[in-house]
Short mmCIF file of C-alpha atoms in Angstrom, two decimals:
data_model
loop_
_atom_site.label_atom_id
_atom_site.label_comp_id
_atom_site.label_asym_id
_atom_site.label_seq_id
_atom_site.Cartn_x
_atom_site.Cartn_y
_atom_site.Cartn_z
CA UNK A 1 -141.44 -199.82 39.85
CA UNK A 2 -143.77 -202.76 39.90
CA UNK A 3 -142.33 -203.20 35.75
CA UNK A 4 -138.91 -203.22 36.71
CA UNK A 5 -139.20 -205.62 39.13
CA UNK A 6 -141.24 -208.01 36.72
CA UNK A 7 -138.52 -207.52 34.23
CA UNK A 8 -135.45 -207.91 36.42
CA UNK A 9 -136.83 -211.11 37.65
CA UNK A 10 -137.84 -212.20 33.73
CA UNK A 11 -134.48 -211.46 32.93
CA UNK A 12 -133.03 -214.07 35.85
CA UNK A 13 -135.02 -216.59 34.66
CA UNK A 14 -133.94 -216.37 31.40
CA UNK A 15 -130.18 -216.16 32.23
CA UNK A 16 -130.75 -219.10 34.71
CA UNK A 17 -132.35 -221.04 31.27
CA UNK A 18 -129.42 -220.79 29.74
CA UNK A 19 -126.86 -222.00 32.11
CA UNK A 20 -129.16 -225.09 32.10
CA UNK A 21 -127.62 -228.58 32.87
CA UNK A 22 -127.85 -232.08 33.85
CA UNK A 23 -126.84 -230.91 37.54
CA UNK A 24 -128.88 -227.55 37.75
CA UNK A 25 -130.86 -228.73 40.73
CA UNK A 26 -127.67 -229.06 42.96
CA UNK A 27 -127.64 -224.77 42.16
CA UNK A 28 -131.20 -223.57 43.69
CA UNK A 29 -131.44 -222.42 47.13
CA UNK A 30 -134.42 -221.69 49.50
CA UNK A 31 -134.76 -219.49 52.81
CA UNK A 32 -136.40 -217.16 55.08
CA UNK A 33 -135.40 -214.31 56.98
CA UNK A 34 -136.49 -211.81 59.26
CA UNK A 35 -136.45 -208.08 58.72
CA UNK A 36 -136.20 -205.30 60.76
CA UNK A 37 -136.18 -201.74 58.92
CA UNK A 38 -136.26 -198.12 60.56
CA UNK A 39 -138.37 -195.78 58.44
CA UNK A 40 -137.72 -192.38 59.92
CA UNK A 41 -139.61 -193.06 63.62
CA UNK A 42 -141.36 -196.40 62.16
CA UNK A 43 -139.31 -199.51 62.96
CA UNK A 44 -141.13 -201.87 60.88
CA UNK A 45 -140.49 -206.05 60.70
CA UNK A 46 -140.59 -208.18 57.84
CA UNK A 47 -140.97 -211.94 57.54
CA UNK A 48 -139.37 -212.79 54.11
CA UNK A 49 -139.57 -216.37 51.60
CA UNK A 50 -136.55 -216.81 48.89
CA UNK A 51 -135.43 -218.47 46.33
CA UNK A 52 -132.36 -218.17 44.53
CA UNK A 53 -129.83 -219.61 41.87
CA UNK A 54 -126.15 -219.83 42.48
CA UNK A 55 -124.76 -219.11 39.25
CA UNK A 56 -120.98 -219.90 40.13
CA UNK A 57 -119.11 -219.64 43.53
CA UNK A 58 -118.90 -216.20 43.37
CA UNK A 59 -122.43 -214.94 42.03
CA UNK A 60 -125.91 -215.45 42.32
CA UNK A 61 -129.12 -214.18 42.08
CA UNK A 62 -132.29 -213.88 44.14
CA UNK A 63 -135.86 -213.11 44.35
CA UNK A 64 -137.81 -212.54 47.76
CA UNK A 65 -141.54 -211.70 48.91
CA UNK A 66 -142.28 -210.64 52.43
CA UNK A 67 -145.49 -209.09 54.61
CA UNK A 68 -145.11 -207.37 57.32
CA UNK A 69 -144.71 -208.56 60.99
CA UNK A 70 -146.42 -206.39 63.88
CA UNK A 71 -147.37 -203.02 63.62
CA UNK A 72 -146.25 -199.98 64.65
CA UNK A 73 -148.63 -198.29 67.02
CA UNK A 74 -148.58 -194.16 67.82
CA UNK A 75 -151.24 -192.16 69.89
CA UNK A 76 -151.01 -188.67 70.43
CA UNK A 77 -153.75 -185.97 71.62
CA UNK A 78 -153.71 -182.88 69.49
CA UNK A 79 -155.60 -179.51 69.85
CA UNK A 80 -156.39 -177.68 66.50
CA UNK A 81 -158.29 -174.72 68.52
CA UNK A 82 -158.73 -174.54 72.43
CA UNK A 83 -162.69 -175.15 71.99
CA UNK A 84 -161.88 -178.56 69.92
CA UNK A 85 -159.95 -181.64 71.63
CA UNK A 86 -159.03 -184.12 69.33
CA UNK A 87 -156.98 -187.65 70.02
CA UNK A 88 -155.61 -189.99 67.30
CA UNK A 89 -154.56 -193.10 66.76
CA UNK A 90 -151.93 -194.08 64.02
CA UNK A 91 -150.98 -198.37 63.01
CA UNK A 92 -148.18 -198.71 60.40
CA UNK A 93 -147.20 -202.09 58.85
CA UNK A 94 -145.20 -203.65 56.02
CA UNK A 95 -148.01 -204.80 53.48
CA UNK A 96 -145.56 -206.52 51.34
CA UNK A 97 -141.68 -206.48 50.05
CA UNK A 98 -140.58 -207.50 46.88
CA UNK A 99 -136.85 -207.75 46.49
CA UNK A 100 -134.93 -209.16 43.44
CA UNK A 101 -130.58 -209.01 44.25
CA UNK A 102 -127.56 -210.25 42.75
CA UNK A 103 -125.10 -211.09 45.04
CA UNK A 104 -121.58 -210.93 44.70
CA UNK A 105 -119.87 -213.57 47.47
CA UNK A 106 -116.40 -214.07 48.72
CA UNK A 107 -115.37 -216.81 51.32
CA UNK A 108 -113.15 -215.96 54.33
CA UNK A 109 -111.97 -218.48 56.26
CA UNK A 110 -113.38 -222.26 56.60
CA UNK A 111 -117.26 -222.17 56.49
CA UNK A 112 -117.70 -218.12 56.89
CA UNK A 113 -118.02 -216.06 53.45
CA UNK A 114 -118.71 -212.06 52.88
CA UNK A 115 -121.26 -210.72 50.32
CA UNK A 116 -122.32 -207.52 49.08
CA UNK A 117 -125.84 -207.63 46.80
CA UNK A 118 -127.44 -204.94 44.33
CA UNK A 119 -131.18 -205.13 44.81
CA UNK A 120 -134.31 -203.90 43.55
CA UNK A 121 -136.80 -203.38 46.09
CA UNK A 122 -140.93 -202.64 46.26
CA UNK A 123 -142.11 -201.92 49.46
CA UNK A 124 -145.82 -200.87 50.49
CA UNK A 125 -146.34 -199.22 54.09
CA UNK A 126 -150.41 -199.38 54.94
CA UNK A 127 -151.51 -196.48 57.61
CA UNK A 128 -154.39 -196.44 59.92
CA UNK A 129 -155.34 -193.35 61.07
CA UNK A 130 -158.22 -193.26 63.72
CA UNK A 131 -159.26 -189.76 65.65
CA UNK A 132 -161.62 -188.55 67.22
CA UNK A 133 -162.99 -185.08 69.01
CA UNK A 134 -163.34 -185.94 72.67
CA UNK A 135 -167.72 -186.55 72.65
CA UNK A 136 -167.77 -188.08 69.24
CA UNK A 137 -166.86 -191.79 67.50
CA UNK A 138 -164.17 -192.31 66.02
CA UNK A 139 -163.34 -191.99 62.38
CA UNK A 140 -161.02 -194.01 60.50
CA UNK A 141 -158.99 -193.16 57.49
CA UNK A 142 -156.84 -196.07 55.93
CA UNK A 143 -153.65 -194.73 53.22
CA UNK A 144 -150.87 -196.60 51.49
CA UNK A 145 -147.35 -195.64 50.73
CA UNK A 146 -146.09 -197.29 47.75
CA UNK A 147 -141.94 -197.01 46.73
CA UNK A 148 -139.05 -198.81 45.48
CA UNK A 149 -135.90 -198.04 43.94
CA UNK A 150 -132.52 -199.74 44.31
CA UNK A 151 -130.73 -200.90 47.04
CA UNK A 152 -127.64 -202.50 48.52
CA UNK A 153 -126.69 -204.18 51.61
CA UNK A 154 -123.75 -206.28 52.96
CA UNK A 155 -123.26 -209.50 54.71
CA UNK A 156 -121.41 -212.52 56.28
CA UNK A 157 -122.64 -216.01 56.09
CA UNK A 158 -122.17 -219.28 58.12
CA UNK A 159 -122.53 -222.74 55.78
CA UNK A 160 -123.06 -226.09 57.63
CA UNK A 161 -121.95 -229.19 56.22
CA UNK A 162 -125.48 -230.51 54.96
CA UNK A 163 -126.21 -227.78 52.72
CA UNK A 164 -127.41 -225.14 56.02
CA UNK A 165 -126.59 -221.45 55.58
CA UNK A 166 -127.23 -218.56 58.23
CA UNK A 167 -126.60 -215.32 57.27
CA UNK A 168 -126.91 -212.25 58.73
CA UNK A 169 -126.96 -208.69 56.72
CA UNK A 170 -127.16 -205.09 56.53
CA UNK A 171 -129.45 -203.48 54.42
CA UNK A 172 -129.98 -200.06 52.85
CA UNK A 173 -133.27 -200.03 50.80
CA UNK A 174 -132.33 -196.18 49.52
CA UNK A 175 -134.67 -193.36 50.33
CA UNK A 176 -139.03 -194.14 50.94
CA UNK A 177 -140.48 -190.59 49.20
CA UNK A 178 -144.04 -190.90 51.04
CA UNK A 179 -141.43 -190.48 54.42
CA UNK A 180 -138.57 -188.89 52.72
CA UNK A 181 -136.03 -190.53 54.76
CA UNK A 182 -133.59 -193.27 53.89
CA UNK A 183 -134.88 -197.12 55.12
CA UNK A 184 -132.23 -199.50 56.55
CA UNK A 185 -132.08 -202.53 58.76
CA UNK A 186 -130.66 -205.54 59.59
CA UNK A 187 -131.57 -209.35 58.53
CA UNK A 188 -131.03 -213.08 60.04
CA UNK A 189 -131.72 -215.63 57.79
CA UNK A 190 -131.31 -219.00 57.04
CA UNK A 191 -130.80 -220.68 53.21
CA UNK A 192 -130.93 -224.69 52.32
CA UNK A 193 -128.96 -225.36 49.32
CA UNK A 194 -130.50 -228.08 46.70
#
């Protein structure tokens, strides 16, 4: 997944080479968003940096890197036989997000605009599993879930006369396998255009 992702974003840069001019700065775009995704029972934030390259007024194309923001936290007591108490702890967070999108954008009326995006996405989950049996330390066990695939989400967008943009999206990152349920969310971010 990791490949594809290097190569999609390869690919931008070369296609954003060769629509090269004298006015090329005016075309780049920076932001940040925040993230917040359900994966199955998890609901997981993400603080995201961007860059991207309009290509024309109705496409461009993106590349993003996030980390996770919080943690989910889960304790539960479990018995595995009447003689043997056990409790457990569980922390999940967002390691890190890697998201490269084309977006496809349509204005609506004055300042608003729609857009839908393609993406592909990398996302690692990191797990910390503490338990315990009720008259001993605890033990700790530490895993990571590793997926990507492609994605899609849709949007509307708010642009302020000096080159401000907030935006604020739906986002379907397709199914996680280590969960085996589908991850969506919502965004709210905010672009400056160069």
């Amino acid at each position: 997944m990791k490949h594809a992702i290097i190569s999609a974003s390869l690919l931008t840069l070369i296609a954003l080479n060769t629509h090269a001019s004298d006015t090329l700065s005016k075309d780049f775009y920076t932001g940040a968003e925040y993230s917040n995704y359900e994966f199955g029972h998890l609901d997981l934030g993400v603080a995201t940096l961007k860059g991207g390259y309009k290509y024309n007024d109705f496409l461009s194309f993106e590349v993003a890197y996030g980390a996770g923001v919080g943690a989910f936290m889960k304790e539960e007591r479990y018995y595995s036989n009447p003689l043997a108490n056990y409790s457990s702890t569980s922390e999940y967070r967002i390691e890190q997000q890697v998201k490269v999108k084309a977006i496809g954008e349509v204005p609506i009326i004055n300042n608003w605009s729609a857009y839908g995006y393609l993406q592909m996405v990398d996302t690692r989950i990191q797990h910390k599993f503490r338990f315990k049996k009720e008259s001993e330390h605890y033990q700790s066990r530490k895993y990571t879930y590793d997926d990507g695939g492609l994605g899609y989400g849709l949007g509307v967008k708010y642009s302020f006369p000096e080159n401000w943009q907030v935006s604020l999206e739906y986002s379907s990152l397709g199914e996680f396998n280590p969960i085996d349920k589908n991850v969506s969310g919502f965004s709210l971010g905010v672009n400056y255009q160069f």
